[in-house]
Coordinates of C-alpha atoms in Angstrom, one line a residue:
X1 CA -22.5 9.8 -1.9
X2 CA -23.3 6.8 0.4
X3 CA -24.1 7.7 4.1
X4 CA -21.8 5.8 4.9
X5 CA -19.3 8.1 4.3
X6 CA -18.4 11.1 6.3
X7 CA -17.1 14.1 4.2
X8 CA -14.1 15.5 6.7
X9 CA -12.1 17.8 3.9
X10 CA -12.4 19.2 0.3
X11 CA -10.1 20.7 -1.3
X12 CA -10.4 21.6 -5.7
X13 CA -6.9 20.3 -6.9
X14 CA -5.8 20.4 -10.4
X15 CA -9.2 21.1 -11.6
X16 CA -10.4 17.7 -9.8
X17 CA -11.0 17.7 -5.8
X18 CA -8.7 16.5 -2.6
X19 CA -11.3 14.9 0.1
X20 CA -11.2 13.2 3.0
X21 CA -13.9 10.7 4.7
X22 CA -14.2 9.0 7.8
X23 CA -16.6 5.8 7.7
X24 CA -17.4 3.8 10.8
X25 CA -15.0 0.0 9.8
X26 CA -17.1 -3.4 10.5
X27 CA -14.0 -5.4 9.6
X28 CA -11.8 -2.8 12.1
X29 CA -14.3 -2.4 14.4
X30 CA -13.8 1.5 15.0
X31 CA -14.0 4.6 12.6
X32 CA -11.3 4.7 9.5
X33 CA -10.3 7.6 7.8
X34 CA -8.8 7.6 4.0
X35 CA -8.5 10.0 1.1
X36 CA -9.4 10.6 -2.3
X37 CA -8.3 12.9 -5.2
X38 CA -10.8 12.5 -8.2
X39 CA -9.3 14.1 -11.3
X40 CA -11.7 16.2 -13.5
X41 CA -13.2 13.5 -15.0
X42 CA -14.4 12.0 -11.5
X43 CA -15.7 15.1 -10.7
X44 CA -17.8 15.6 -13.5
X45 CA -19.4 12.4 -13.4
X46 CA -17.3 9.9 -15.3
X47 CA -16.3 6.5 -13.7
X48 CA -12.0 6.8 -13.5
X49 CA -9.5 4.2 -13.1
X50 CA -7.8 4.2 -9.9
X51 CA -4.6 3.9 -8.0
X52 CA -4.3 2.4 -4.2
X53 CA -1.2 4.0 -2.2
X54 CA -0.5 1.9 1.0
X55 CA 2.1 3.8 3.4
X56 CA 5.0 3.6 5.0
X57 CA 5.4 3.2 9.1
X58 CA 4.2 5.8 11.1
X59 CA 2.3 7.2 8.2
X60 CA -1.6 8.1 8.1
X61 CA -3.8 8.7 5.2
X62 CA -3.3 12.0 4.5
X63 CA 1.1 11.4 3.9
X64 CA 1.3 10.3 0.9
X65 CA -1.5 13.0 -0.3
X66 CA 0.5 16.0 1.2
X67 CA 3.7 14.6 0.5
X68 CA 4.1 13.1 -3.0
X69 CA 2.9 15.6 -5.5
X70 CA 1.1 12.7 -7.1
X71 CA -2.3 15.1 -8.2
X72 CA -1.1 17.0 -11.1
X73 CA -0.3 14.0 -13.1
X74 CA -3.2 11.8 -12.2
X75 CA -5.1 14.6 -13.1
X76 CA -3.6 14.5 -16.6
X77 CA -3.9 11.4 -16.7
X78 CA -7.0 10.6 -15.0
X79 CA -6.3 8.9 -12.5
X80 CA -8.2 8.5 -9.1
X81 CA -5.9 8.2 -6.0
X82 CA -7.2 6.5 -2.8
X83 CA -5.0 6.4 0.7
X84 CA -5.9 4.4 3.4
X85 CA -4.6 4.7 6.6
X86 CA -1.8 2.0 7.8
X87 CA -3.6 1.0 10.8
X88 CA -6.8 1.1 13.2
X89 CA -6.5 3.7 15.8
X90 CA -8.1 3.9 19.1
X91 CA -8.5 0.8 20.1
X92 CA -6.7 1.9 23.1
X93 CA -4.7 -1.6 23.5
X94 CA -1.6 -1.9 25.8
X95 CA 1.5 -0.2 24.6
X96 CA -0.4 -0.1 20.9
X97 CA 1.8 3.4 20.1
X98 CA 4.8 2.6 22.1
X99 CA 6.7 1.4 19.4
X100 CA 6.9 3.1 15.8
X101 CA 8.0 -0.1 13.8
X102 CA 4.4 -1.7 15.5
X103 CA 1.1 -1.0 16.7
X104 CA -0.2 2.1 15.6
X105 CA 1.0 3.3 12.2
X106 CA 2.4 -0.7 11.7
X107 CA -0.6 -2.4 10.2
X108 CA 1.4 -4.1 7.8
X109 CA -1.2 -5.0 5.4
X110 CA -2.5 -8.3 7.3
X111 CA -5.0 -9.6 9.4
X112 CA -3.8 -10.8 12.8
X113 CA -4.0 -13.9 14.6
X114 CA -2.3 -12.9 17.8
X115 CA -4.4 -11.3 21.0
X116 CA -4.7 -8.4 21.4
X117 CA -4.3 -7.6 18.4
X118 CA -6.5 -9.9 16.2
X119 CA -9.4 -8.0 17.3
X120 CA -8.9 -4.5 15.6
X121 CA -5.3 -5.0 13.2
X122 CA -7.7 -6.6 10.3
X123 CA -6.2 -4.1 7.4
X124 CA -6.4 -7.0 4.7
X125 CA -9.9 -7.7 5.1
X126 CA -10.4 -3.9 5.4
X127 CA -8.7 -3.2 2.2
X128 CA -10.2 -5.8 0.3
X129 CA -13.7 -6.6 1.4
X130 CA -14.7 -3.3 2.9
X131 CA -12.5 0.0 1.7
X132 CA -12.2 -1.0 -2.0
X133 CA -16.1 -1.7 -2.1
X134 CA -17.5 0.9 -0.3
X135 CA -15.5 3.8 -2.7
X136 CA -16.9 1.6 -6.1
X137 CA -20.4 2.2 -4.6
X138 CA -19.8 5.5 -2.9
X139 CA -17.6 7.6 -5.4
X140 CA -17.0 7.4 -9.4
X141 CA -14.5 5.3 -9.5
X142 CA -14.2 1.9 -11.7
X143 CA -13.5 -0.9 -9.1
X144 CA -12.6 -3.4 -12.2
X145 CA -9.6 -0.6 -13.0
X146 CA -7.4 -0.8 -9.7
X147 CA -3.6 0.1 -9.2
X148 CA -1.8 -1.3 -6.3
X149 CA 1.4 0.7 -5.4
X150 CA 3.1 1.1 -2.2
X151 CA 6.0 2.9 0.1
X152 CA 8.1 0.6 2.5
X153 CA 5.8 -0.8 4.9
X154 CA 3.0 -0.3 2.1
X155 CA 5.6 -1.6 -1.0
X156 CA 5.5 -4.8 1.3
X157 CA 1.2 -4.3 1.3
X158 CA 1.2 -3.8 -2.3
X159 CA 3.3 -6.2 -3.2
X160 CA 1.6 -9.2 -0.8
X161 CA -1.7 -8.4 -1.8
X162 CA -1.2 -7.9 -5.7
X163 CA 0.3 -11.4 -5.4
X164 CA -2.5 -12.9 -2.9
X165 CA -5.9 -11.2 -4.4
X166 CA -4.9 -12.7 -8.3
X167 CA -7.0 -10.3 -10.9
X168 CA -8.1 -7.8 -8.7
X169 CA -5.4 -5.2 -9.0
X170 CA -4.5 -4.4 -13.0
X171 CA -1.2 -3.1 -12.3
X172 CA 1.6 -3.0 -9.3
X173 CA 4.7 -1.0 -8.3
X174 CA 6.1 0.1 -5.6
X175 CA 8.8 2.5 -3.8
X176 CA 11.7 0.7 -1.9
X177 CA 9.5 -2.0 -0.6
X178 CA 10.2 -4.4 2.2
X179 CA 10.6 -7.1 -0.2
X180 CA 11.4 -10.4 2.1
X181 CA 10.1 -9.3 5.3
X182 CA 10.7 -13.3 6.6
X183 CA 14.1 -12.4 6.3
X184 CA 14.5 -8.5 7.9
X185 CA 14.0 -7.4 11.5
X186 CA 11.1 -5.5 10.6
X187 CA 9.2 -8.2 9.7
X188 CA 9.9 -10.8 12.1
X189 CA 8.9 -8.2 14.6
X190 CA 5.8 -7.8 13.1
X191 CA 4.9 -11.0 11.8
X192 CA 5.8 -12.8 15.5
X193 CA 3.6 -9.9 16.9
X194 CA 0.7 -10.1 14.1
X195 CA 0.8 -14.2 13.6
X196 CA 2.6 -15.7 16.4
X197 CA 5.5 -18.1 16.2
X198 CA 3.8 -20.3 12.8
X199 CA 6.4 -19.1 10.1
X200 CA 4.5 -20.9 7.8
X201 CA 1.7 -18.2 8.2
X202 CA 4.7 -16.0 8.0
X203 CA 5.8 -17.3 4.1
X204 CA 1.9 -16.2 3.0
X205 CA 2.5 -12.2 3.4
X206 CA 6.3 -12.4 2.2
X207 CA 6.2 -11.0 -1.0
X208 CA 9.5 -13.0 -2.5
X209 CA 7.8 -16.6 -1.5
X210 CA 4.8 -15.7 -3.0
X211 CA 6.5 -15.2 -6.1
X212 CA 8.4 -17.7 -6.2
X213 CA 5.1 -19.7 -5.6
X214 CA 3.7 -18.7 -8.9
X215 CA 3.2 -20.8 -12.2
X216 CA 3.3 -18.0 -14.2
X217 CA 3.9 -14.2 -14.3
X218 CA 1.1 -12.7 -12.8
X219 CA 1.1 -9.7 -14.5
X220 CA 2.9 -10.2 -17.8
X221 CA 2.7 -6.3 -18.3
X222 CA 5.5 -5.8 -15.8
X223 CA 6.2 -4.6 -12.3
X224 CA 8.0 -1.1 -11.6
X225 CA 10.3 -0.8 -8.4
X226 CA 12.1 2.2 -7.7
X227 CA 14.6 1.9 -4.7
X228 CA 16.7 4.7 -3.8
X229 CA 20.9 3.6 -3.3
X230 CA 21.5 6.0 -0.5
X231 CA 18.6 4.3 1.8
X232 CA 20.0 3.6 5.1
X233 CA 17.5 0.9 5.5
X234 CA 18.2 -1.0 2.1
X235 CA 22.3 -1.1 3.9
X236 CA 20.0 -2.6 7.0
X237 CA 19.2 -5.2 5.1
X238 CA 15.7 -4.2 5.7
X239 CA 14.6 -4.2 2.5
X240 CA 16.2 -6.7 0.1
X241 CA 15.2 -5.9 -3.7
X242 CA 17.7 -8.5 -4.7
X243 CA 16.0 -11.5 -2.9
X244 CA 12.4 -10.2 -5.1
X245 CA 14.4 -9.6 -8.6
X246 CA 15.4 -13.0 -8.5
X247 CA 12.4 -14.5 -7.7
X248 CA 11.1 -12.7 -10.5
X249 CA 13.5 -14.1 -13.0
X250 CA 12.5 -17.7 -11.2
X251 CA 9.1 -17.7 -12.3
X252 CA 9.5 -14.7 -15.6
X253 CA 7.6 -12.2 -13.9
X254 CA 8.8 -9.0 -15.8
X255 CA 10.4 -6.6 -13.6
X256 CA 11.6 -3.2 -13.5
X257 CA 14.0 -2.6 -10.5
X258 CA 15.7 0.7 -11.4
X259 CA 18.3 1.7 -8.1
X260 CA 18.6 5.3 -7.9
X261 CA 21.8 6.9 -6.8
X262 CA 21.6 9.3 -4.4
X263 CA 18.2 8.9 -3.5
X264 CA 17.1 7.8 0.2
X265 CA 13.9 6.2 1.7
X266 CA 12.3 9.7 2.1
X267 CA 9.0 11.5 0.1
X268 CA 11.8 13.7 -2.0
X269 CA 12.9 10.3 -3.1
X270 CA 8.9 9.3 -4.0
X271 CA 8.5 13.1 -5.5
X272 CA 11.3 12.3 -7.9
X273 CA 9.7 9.2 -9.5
X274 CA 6.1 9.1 -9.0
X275 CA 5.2 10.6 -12.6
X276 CA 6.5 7.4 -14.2
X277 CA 4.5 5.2 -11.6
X278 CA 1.6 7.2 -12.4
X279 CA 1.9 6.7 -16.0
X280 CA 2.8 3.2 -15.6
X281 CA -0.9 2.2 -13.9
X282 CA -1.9 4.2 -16.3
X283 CA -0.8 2.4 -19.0
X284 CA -2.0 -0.9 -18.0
X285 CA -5.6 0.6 -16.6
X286 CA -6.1 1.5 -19.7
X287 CA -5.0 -2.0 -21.4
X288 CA -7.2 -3.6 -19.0

């Protein structure tokens, strides 16, 4: 294990192991926390194919973990699962928890422009240049085998940096994303707080632009979106699935956009469906 991981938890799980690190950030500037669940194979010593989860708002790293009952099938189907956090914390800026759609909790997935916040609320270069490096030298995981899936807040992450980082995730889905955030108050609050007034900079982390954008399908094998009908925040118009499905059909990006009755934007909603996300990186980890 590199020292430059700090071994918090461990917990065996489905015959693999639940841990947690903390890791002093250079791109955040303070210490980051994230987990891990390595299925069997990890823990005996094999190199595994793994899957990113990005959260929702006012989620941490250990959410998804506790609350998705994703572990029995990636350890079937041996898959690693790695959870970032959805922001820096303790940076102790001005009103930085105030607000639960931004701040702490609200990373959104970018790197800010905007004072204060420019200084700490880097989670794309953390993601990318820091996180997904430092667990391909530090654990037994296969780097060149990445899932990208997401909740939400983190639906919008995975979907925005699938499409800006080409070839370095193999496979993308994601639970009731915010698919147009351009468009939706959640993300002109963040991106006017993130990037300033330039909506131009706004169009590069709007997942439905960036797709439209594209001269081909960028992953031909398909993209899976699950979004729940009884959502109060797709009626909010927070979401918008329909502005990303047809942007899809623009271009012929395959996509599956299955609307589930009954189901709202909770973690019973992700319990329900995250075996056939699972299998789905699966699938195309293992094509890759």
């Amino acid at each position: 294990m590199s020292a430059l991981l700090e071994l918090q938890d461990v917990h065996a799980c489905f015959g693999g192991a639940q841990r947690s690190y903390r890791h002093a950030s250079r791109e955040i500037g303070l210490p980051m926390k994230f987990g891990v669940f390595l299925p069997p194979q990890a823990v005996q010593g094999r190199r595994v194919p793994a899957v990113l989860f990005l959260a929702g708002l006012t989620c941490n790293e250990e959410t998804f973990l506790i609350k998705a009952g994703a572990q029995r099938m990636a350890a079937e189907l041996g898959l690693a699962l790695i959870a970032p956090d959805t922001s820096p914390r303790g940076a102790n800026l001005p009103d930085e928890a105030a607000d639960w759609e931004f701040g702490v909790g609200a990373g959104f997935y970018l790197d800010a422009t905007q004072e204060p916040w420019a200084r700490y609320w880097r989670m794309e270069s953390y993601l990318l240049q820091e996180l997904l490096p430092l667990v391909g030298v530090s654990l037994p995981i296969d780097t060149t085998r990445l899932g990208l899936c997401g909740h939400s807040m983190g639906g919008h992450g995975a979907l925005t940096l699938a499409l800006r980082h080409p070839g370095k995730f193999k496979s993308l889905s994601a639970f009731a994303p915010i698919s147009h955030p351009t468009q939706c108050a959640w993300g002109q609050k963040a991106f006017k707080g993130y990037l300033g007034d330039d909506e131009v900079r706004w169009a590069q982390h709007d997942a439905t632009l960036l797709m439209q954008r594209q001269a081909q399908a960028p992953y031909p094998g398909g993209i899976l979106i699950d979004q729940g009908m009884a959502d109060k925040f797709l009626f909010d118009k927070q979401l918008l699935p329909e502005a990303f499905e047809a942007a899809c059909q623009h271009i012929g990006q395959p996509l599956t956009l299955r609307r589930q009755p009954g189901y709202d934007h909770g973690y019973y909603f992700i319990q329900s469906f995250i075996d056939d996300h699972l299998r789905h990186h699966a699938a195309q980890l293992a094509a890759a």
